[in-house]
PDB file of C-alpha atoms and ligand atoms in Angstrom:
ATOM      1  CA  MET A   1       8.980 -13.074  -0.889  1.00 68.00           C
ATOM      2  CA  ASP A   2      10.299 -11.153  -4.181  1.00 90.00           C
ATOM      3  CA  LEU A   3       8.386  -7.487  -3.667  1.00 96.00           C
ATOM      4  CA  LYS A   4       8.446  -7.730  -7.646  1.00 97.00           C
ATOM      5  CA  LEU A   5       5.545 -10.323  -7.267  1.00 98.00           C
ATOM      6  CA  LEU A   6       3.429  -8.154  -4.867  1.00 98.00           C
ATOM      7  CA  ILE A   7       3.999  -5.194  -6.565  1.00 98.00           C
ATOM      8  CA  ASN A   8       2.474  -6.909 -10.253  1.00 98.00           C
ATOM      9  CA  LYS A   9      -0.073  -8.646  -7.831  1.00 98.00           C
ATOM     10  CA  ALA A  10      -1.463  -5.167  -6.954  1.00 98.00           C
ATOM     11  CA  ILE A  11      -0.694  -4.037 -10.456  1.00 98.00           C
ATOM     12  CA  GLU A  12      -2.817  -7.241 -11.721  1.00 98.00           C
ATOM     13  CA  SER A  13      -6.085  -6.809  -9.369  1.00 98.00           C
ATOM     14  CA  LYS A  14      -7.037  -3.416 -10.652  1.00 98.00           C
ATOM     15  CA  LYS A  15      -8.455  -5.352 -13.259  1.00 98.00           C
ATOM     16  CA  PHE A  16     -11.389  -6.421 -10.939  1.00 98.00           C
ATOM     17  CA  SER A  17     -12.132  -2.945  -9.944  1.00 98.00           C
ATOM     18  CA  TYR A  18     -15.504  -1.981 -10.390  1.00 98.00           C
ATOM     19  CA  SER A  19     -15.346   1.650 -10.742  1.00 98.00           C
ATOM     20  CA  PRO A  20     -18.521   2.977 -13.054  1.00 98.00           C
ATOM     21  CA  TYR A  21     -19.022   6.534 -11.198  1.00 98.00           C
ATOM     22  CA  SER A  22     -15.378   6.876 -10.965  1.00 98.00           C
ATOM     23  CA  LYS A  23     -13.650   5.472 -13.550  1.00 98.00           C
ATOM     24  CA  PHE A  24     -10.738   5.142 -11.182  1.00 98.00           C
ATOM     25  CA  ARG A  25      -8.889   1.691 -10.831  1.00 98.00           C
ATOM     26  CA  VAL A  26      -7.581   0.714  -7.925  1.00 98.00           C
ATOM     27  CA  GLY A  27      -5.593  -2.649  -6.983  1.00 98.00           C
ATOM     28  CA  SER A  28      -4.066  -3.896  -3.902  1.00 98.00           C
ATOM     29  CA  ALA A  29      -2.010  -6.897  -2.683  1.00 98.00           C
ATOM     30  CA  LEU A  30      -1.709  -7.606   1.246  1.00 98.00           C
ATOM     31  CA  LEU A  31       1.678  -9.839   2.238  1.00 98.00           C
ATOM     32  CA  THR A  32       0.885 -11.842   5.529  1.00 98.00           C
ATOM     33  CA  GLU A  33       3.679 -12.783   7.853  1.00 98.00           C
ATOM     34  CA  ASP A  34       3.591 -16.042   6.412  1.00 97.00           C
ATOM     35  CA  ASN A  35       4.102 -14.831   2.697  1.00 97.00           C
ATOM     36  CA  LYS A  36       0.053 -15.397   1.601  1.00 98.00           C
ATOM     37  CA  ILE A  37      -1.043 -12.742  -0.884  1.00 98.00           C
ATOM     38  CA  TYR A  38      -4.685 -11.417  -0.008  1.00 98.00           C
ATOM     39  CA  THR A  39      -5.756  -9.514  -3.192  1.00 98.00           C
ATOM     40  CA  GLY A  40      -8.413  -6.211  -3.621  1.00 98.00           C
ATOM     41  CA  CYS A  41      -9.536  -4.226  -5.790  1.00 99.00           C
ATOM     42  CA  ASN A  42     -12.198  -0.362  -5.333  1.00 99.00           C
ATOM     43  CA  VAL A  43     -16.245  -1.783  -5.430  1.00 98.00           C
ATOM     44  CA  GLU A  44     -18.671   0.880  -5.690  1.00 98.00           C
ATOM     45  CA  ILE A  45     -21.897   1.370  -4.971  1.00 98.00           C
ATOM     46  CA  SER A  46     -24.657   4.106  -6.586  1.00 98.00           C
ATOM     47  CA  SER A  47     -24.952   5.513  -3.312  1.00 98.00           C
ATOM     48  CA  TYR A  48     -21.339   6.613  -2.968  1.00 98.00           C
ATOM     49  CA  SER A  49     -20.285   6.513   0.383  1.00 97.00           C
ATOM     50  CA  LEU A  50     -20.742   2.961   0.644  1.00 98.00           C
ATOM     51  CA  THR A  51     -17.917   1.874  -1.993  1.00 98.00           C
ATOM     52  CA  ILE A  52     -14.837   0.033  -0.301  1.00 98.00           C
ATOM     53  CA  CYS A  53     -11.366   0.795  -1.242  1.00 98.00           C
ATOM     54  CA  ALA A  54      -9.205  -1.576  -2.571  1.00 98.00           C
ATOM     55  CA  GLU A  55      -6.589  -1.823   0.296  1.00 98.00           C
ATOM     56  CA  ARG A  56      -9.505  -2.620   2.390  1.00 98.00           C
ATOM     57  CA  ASN A  57     -11.078  -4.893   1.101  1.00 98.00           C
ATOM     58  CA  ALA A  58      -7.850  -7.151   0.836  1.00 98.00           C
ATOM     59  CA  ILE A  59      -7.452  -6.295   4.653  1.00 98.00           C
ATOM     60  CA  PHE A  60     -11.179  -7.618   5.354  1.00 98.00           C
ATOM     61  CA  LYS A  61     -10.256 -10.445   2.992  1.00 98.00           C
ATOM     62  CA  ALA A  62      -7.558 -11.961   4.955  1.00 98.00           C
ATOM     63  CA  TYR A  63      -8.900 -10.885   7.986  1.00 98.00           C
ATOM     64  CA  SER A  64     -11.919 -13.161   7.318  1.00 98.00           C
ATOM     65  CA  GLU A  65      -9.859 -16.137   6.467  1.00 98.00           C
ATOM     66  CA  GLY A  66      -8.605 -15.738  10.029  1.00 98.00           C
ATOM     67  CA  GLU A  67      -5.157 -13.430   9.060  1.00 98.00           C
ATOM     68  CA  ARG A  68      -3.671 -11.374  11.569  1.00 98.00           C
ATOM     69  CA  LYS A  69      -0.191 -10.766  10.922  1.00 98.00           C
ATOM     70  CA  PHE A  70       1.305  -8.649   8.078  1.00 98.00           C
ATOM     71  CA  LYS A  71       4.279  -7.490   6.363  1.00 98.00           C
ATOM     72  CA  SER A  72       3.355  -5.251   3.127  1.00 98.00           C
ATOM     73  CA  ILE A  73       0.734  -4.172   1.553  1.00 98.00           C
ATOM     74  CA  ALA A  74       1.290  -3.112  -2.242  1.00 98.00           C
ATOM     75  CA  ILE A  75      -1.058  -0.421  -3.609  1.00 99.00           C
ATOM     76  CA  SER A  76      -1.667   0.532  -7.241  1.00 98.00           C
ATOM     77  CA  ALA A  77      -3.722   3.207  -9.506  1.00 98.00           C
ATOM     78  CA  ASP A  78      -2.976   4.563 -12.873  1.00 98.00           C
ATOM     79  CA  THR A  79      -1.791   7.881 -11.313  1.00 98.00           C
ATOM     80  CA  GLU A  80       1.258   9.296 -12.206  1.00 98.00           C
ATOM     81  CA  ASP A  81       2.364  10.154  -9.101  1.00 98.00           C
ATOM     82  CA  TYR A  82       2.234   7.115  -6.160  1.00 98.00           C
ATOM     83  CA  ILE A  83      -1.648   6.226  -5.312  1.00 98.00           C
ATOM     84  CA  SER A  84      -2.194   8.092  -2.381  1.00 97.00           C
ATOM     85  CA  PRO A  85      -4.652   5.844  -0.064  1.00 98.00           C
ATOM     86  CA  CYS A  86      -7.416   7.855   1.420  1.00 98.00           C
ATOM     87  CA  GLY A  87      -7.540   9.160   5.249  1.00 98.00           C
ATOM     88  CA  ALA A  88     -10.209   5.899   6.026  1.00 98.00           C
ATOM     89  CA  CYS A  89      -7.664   3.368   4.512  1.00 98.00           C
ATOM     90  CA  ARG A  90      -4.736   4.857   6.711  1.00 98.00           C
ATOM     91  CA  GLN A  91      -6.804   4.169   9.530  1.00 98.00           C
ATOM     92  CA  VAL A  92      -7.555   0.921   8.715  1.00 98.00           C
ATOM     93  CA  ILE A  93      -3.962  -0.267   7.539  1.00 98.00           C
ATOM     94  CA  THR A  94      -2.701   0.938  10.752  1.00 98.00           C
ATOM     95  CA  ASP A  95      -5.120  -0.351  12.787  1.00 97.00           C
ATOM     96  CA  LEU A  96      -5.378  -3.667  11.409  1.00 98.00           C
ATOM     97  CA  CYS A  97      -1.847  -4.729  10.054  1.00 98.00           C
ATOM     98  CA  GLY A  98      -0.045  -2.346  12.732  1.00 97.00           C
ATOM     99  CA  ASN A  99       3.442  -0.808  11.382  1.00 98.00           C
ATOM    100  CA  ILE A 100       3.718  -2.380   7.833  1.00 98.00           C
ATOM    101  CA  ASP A 101       5.896  -1.632   4.792  1.00 98.00           C
ATOM    102  CA  VAL A 102       3.167   0.282   2.328  1.00 98.00           C
ATOM    103  CA  ILE A 103       4.320   0.066  -1.106  1.00 98.00           C
ATOM    104  CA  LEU A 104       2.382   3.013  -3.364  1.00 98.00           C
ATOM    105  CA  ILE A 105       2.933   2.492  -7.087  1.00 98.00           C
ATOM    106  CA  ASN A 106       1.912   4.815  -9.732  1.00 98.00           C
ATOM    107  CA  GLY A 107       0.577   4.178 -13.469  1.00 98.00           C
ATOM    108  CA  LYS A 108       4.220   3.160 -14.512  1.00 98.00           C
ATOM    109  CA  GLY A 109       4.325   0.473 -12.024  1.00 98.00           C
ATOM    110  CA  GLN A 110       7.351   2.985 -10.153  1.00 98.00           C
ATOM    111  CA  TYR A 111       6.816   2.335  -6.365  1.00 98.00           C
ATOM    112  CA  LYS A 112       7.890   4.073  -3.166  1.00 98.00           C
ATOM    113  CA  ILE A 113       7.766   2.335  -0.005  1.00 98.00           C
ATOM    114  CA  PHE A 114       6.677   4.127   3.853  1.00 98.00           C
ATOM    115  CA  LYS A 115       6.144   2.805   6.905  1.00 98.00           C
ATOM    116  CA  SER A 116       2.188   3.210   8.088  1.00 98.00           C
ATOM    117  CA  ILE A 117       2.294   5.466  10.849  1.00 97.00           C
ATOM    118  CA  GLU A 118       4.462   8.093   8.049  1.00 98.00           C
ATOM    119  CA  LEU A 119       1.081   7.565   6.182  1.00 98.00           C
ATOM    120  CA  LEU A 120      -1.061   8.313   9.384  1.00 98.00           C
ATOM    121  CA  PRO A 121       1.304  10.283  12.274  1.00 97.00           C
ATOM    122  CA  PHE A 122      -0.195  10.020  15.771  1.00 95.00           C
ATOM    123  CA  ALA A 123      -2.623   7.154  15.162  1.00 94.00           C
ATOM    124  CA  PHE A 124      -5.911   6.838  17.078  1.00 93.00           C
ATOM    125  CA  SER A 125      -5.636   2.812  18.090  1.00 91.00           C
ATOM    126  CA  ASP A 126      -7.096   0.394  21.267  1.00 89.00           C
ATOM    127  CA  LYS A 127      -4.260   1.527  23.714  1.00 84.00           C
ATOM    128  CA  GLU A 128      -6.592   3.800  24.438  1.00 79.00           C
ATOM    129  CA  LEU A 129     -10.048   1.529  24.529  1.00 87.00           C
ATOM    130  CA  ASN A 130      -8.335  -0.438  26.021  1.00 75.00           C
ATOM    131  CA  ASN A 131      -7.269   1.340  29.645  1.00 72.00           C
ATOM    132  CA  ARG A 132     -11.213   1.892  30.399  1.00 68.00           C
ATOM    133  CA  GLU A 133     -12.890   0.093  32.987  1.00 67.00           C
TER     134      GLU A 133
HETATM  135  N1  LIG B   1      -9.772   4.106  -3.909  1.00 74.69           N
HETATM  136  C1  LIG B   1      -9.275   3.046  -3.460  1.00 74.69           C
HETATM  137  O1  LIG B   1      -9.395   1.778  -3.877  1.00 74.69           O
HETATM  138  N2  LIG B   1      -8.117   3.352  -2.964  1.00 74.69           N
HETATM  139  C2  LIG B   1      -6.900   4.445  -2.554  1.00 74.69           C
HETATM  140  O2  LIG B   1      -6.358   4.184  -1.678  1.00 74.69           O
HETATM  141  C3  LIG B   1      -7.629   5.792  -3.144  1.00 74.69           C
HETATM  142  C4  LIG B   1      -9.454   5.361  -3.554  1.00 74.69           C
HETATM  143  C5  LIG B   1     -11.194   4.526  -4.984  1.00 74.69           C
HETATM  144  C6  LIG B   1     -12.279   4.803  -4.008  1.00 74.69           C
HETATM  145  C7  LIG B   1     -13.185   5.259  -5.309  1.00 74.69           C
HETATM  146  O3  LIG B   1     -13.912   4.143  -5.794  1.00 74.69           O
HETATM  147  C8  LIG B   1     -12.127   5.507  -5.947  1.00 74.69           C
HETATM  148  O4  LIG B   1     -10.762   4.975  -5.962  1.00 74.69           O
HETATM  149  C9  LIG B   1     -12.216   6.918  -6.514  1.00 74.69           C
HETATM  150  O5  LIG B   1     -12.193   7.542  -5.189  1.00 74.69           O
END
């Protein structure tokens, strides 16, 4: 799988962003282990806290279609610096996708690659939950 293709899918997905309140468009593209791509954009709600981020949308779309194994996720915004995923999304990426590559893209299409655990060290996980009787 061409990294550029995944990056372009994330950039393209910004066009579907529904962000009338923040006017901050975000697009994401998630790559599965068998090279399928699920895209997502942020969708905002008049009751702001119900908004869903682009990367979480992509992940939940993939899960809803039965996908469970992933290689990487690309996230794009029209920012000067590389887009920085929010804390909630870092938890969701680590929890539902594992230690995958997270490709953060800036407004010029430049990118930087991190591992999920670099973005969320000492993450909470199901390890502890599974130890309970
Ligand atoms: N947002 C994302 O979709 N992903 C991020 O990584 C950062 C923030 C959205 C949420 C909201 O619609 C807008 O950007 C401003 O916070």
